[in-house]
Amino acid sequence: MYFSHIISVLFALATFVVASPEAVAKPEPSAQPDSNLEMRGISLGVYYCTGANWSSKCWHRTGLKAGAIYYVGPSYNLQVHSFGPDKGTRCTLCVHQDCSLANGGAFSDLIHYPGTGNLASKALKVWDYADRYGGRSAGDGWWNDKVSAFLCYPE
């Protein structure tokens, strides 16, 4: 009888020791990153509309890659009135789909979040092949209805 009592007490103590937090092994932090992990690229985004003040037909494009040229699309080509990068994104507007400066091409000053709801009243700097503007402001509204493409980078 005494023996079975001792066994019960030992069993209870063994259960307590196994369940105590000190008895559970803690994982050690790894000094090296897992070789199977890949660095994710920064996701950039923009929002643009064919109407002033973010009206009419709009498109929120996300998952853009830094430095890649994006055509605004046939429904928006030369019709963009509002353009705004997402937070953490800065963009340049382009006259041509390939952002070239040839044959009347030009690109804009950087646009930062929240962008502009009315390109017709915004004076953005313009650079062009003929250097007529040379990075100077071309006047209010120069970019209205001239946007065919854009490229963006993280802030």
Coordinates of C-alpha atoms in Angstrom, one line a residue:
M1 CA 0.0 0.0 0.0
Y2 CA 2.8 2.3 1.0
F3 CA 4.5 1.4 -2.3
S4 CA 1.5 2.4 -4.5
H5 CA 1.3 5.7 -2.6
I6 CA 4.9 6.5 -3.4
I7 CA 4.4 5.6 -7.1
S8 CA 1.4 7.9 -7.3
V9 CA 3.4 10.8 -5.7
L10 CA 6.4 10.1 -8.1
F11 CA 4.0 10.0 -11.1
A12 CA 2.5 13.4 -10.1
L13 CA 5.9 15.0 -9.6
A14 CA 7.1 13.7 -13.0
T15 CA 4.1 15.2 -14.7
F16 CA 4.7 18.5 -12.9
V17 CA 8.4 18.6 -14.0
V18 CA 7.5 17.8 -17.6
A19 CA 4.8 20.4 -17.8
S20 CA 6.9 23.2 -16.1
P21 CA 8.1 25.9 -18.5
E22 CA 11.7 25.5 -17.4
A23 CA 11.6 21.9 -18.7
V24 CA 10.5 22.9 -22.2
A25 CA 13.4 23.6 -24.5
K26 CA 13.4 27.1 -26.1
P27 CA 14.4 27.4 -29.7
E28 CA 17.6 29.3 -30.2
P29 CA 17.6 32.2 -32.7
S30 CA 19.4 31.4 -35.9
A31 CA 22.4 33.5 -36.7
Q32 CA 22.0 32.9 -40.4
P33 CA 18.8 33.6 -42.4
D34 CA 17.1 30.6 -43.9
S35 CA 18.6 30.0 -47.4
N36 CA 15.2 29.2 -48.8
L37 CA 13.8 32.7 -48.1
E38 CA 13.7 35.3 -50.8
M39 CA 13.7 39.1 -50.3
R40 CA 10.4 40.5 -51.5
G41 CA 10.4 43.5 -53.8
I42 CA 8.8 46.8 -52.7
S43 CA 5.3 47.1 -54.1
L44 CA 4.5 50.5 -55.5
G45 CA 1.2 51.9 -56.6
V46 CA -0.6 54.8 -58.3
Y47 CA -4.1 56.1 -58.7
Y48 CA -5.1 58.1 -61.8
C49 CA -8.4 59.3 -63.3
T50 CA -9.7 60.8 -66.6
G51 CA -11.5 63.5 -64.7
A52 CA -10.3 66.3 -62.4
N53 CA -10.4 65.8 -58.6
W54 CA -10.3 62.0 -58.9
S55 CA -13.5 61.7 -60.9
S56 CA -14.8 59.9 -64.0
K57 CA -12.9 56.7 -64.9
C58 CA -10.1 55.8 -62.4
W59 CA -7.6 53.0 -62.0
H60 CA -5.6 52.1 -58.9
R61 CA -2.6 50.2 -60.1
T62 CA -0.6 48.2 -57.5
G63 CA 2.3 45.8 -57.6
L64 CA 4.4 48.1 -59.8
K65 CA 8.1 47.5 -60.0
A66 CA 10.6 50.3 -59.4
G67 CA 11.9 51.8 -62.6
A68 CA 9.6 49.9 -65.0
I69 CA 7.7 52.0 -67.5
Y70 CA 3.9 51.5 -67.4
Y71 CA 1.6 52.6 -70.2
V72 CA -1.6 54.2 -68.8
G73 CA -3.7 52.0 -71.0
P74 CA -5.8 52.9 -74.1
S75 CA -8.8 54.2 -72.2
Y76 CA -6.6 56.6 -70.3
N77 CA -4.0 57.6 -72.9
L78 CA -3.7 61.4 -73.2
Q79 CA -6.7 61.7 -71.0
V80 CA -5.3 61.7 -67.4
H81 CA -6.4 64.7 -65.3
S82 CA -5.6 63.3 -61.8
F83 CA -2.5 61.4 -60.8
G84 CA -1.4 60.3 -57.4
P85 CA 1.3 57.9 -56.2
D86 CA 0.5 55.8 -53.1
K87 CA 2.3 56.5 -49.9
G88 CA 6.0 55.6 -50.2
T89 CA 6.0 56.0 -54.0
R90 CA 7.2 58.8 -56.3
C91 CA 6.6 58.9 -60.0
T92 CA 7.5 60.7 -63.2
L93 CA 5.0 61.2 -66.0
C94 CA 5.9 60.6 -69.7
V95 CA 4.4 62.0 -72.9
H96 CA 5.4 58.8 -74.9
Q97 CA 4.5 55.2 -74.0
D98 CA 8.2 54.3 -73.9
C99 CA 9.1 57.5 -72.0
S100 CA 11.5 58.5 -74.7
L101 CA 12.4 62.1 -75.4
A102 CA 12.4 61.7 -79.2
N103 CA 9.8 63.3 -81.4
G104 CA 8.3 65.7 -78.9
G105 CA 8.7 63.4 -75.9
A106 CA 9.1 64.8 -72.4
F107 CA 9.0 63.7 -68.8
S108 CA 7.8 65.5 -65.6
D109 CA 9.2 66.5 -62.3
L110 CA 8.7 63.9 -59.6
I111 CA 5.2 63.6 -58.2
H112 CA 4.9 62.5 -54.6
Y113 CA 2.0 61.3 -52.5
P114 CA -0.8 62.5 -52.5
G115 CA -0.3 63.7 -56.1
T116 CA -2.5 66.1 -57.8
G117 CA -6.3 66.0 -58.4
N118 CA -6.1 68.4 -61.2
L119 CA -3.2 68.4 -63.7
A120 CA -4.9 71.4 -65.5
S121 CA -4.0 73.6 -62.5
K122 CA -0.6 72.1 -61.5
A123 CA 2.7 73.5 -62.7
L124 CA 5.1 70.5 -63.0
K125 CA 8.6 70.9 -64.4
V126 CA 9.2 69.5 -67.9
W127 CA 12.3 68.0 -69.5
D128 CA 12.3 67.5 -73.3
Y129 CA 14.7 66.5 -76.1
A130 CA 14.8 70.0 -77.6
D131 CA 15.4 71.4 -74.1
R132 CA 12.8 74.1 -74.6
Y133 CA 11.9 73.7 -71.0
G134 CA 15.2 72.5 -69.5
G135 CA 13.6 71.4 -66.3
R136 CA 11.6 74.5 -65.9
S137 CA 7.9 74.8 -65.2
A138 CA 6.0 74.8 -68.5
G139 CA 3.1 76.5 -66.9
D140 CA -0.1 75.4 -65.3
G141 CA -1.9 72.6 -67.0
W142 CA 0.9 71.6 -69.4
W143 CA 0.6 68.0 -68.4
N144 CA -3.2 67.8 -68.6
D145 CA -4.1 65.3 -71.4
K146 CA -0.4 64.6 -72.2
V147 CA 0.2 61.6 -70.1
S148 CA 0.8 58.2 -71.9
A149 CA 3.1 56.5 -69.4
F150 CA 4.8 56.8 -66.0
L151 CA 7.6 55.2 -64.0
C152 CA 7.9 55.0 -60.2
Y153 CA 10.4 54.5 -57.5
P154 CA 10.2 54.1 -53.7
E155 CA 10.6 57.2 -51.6

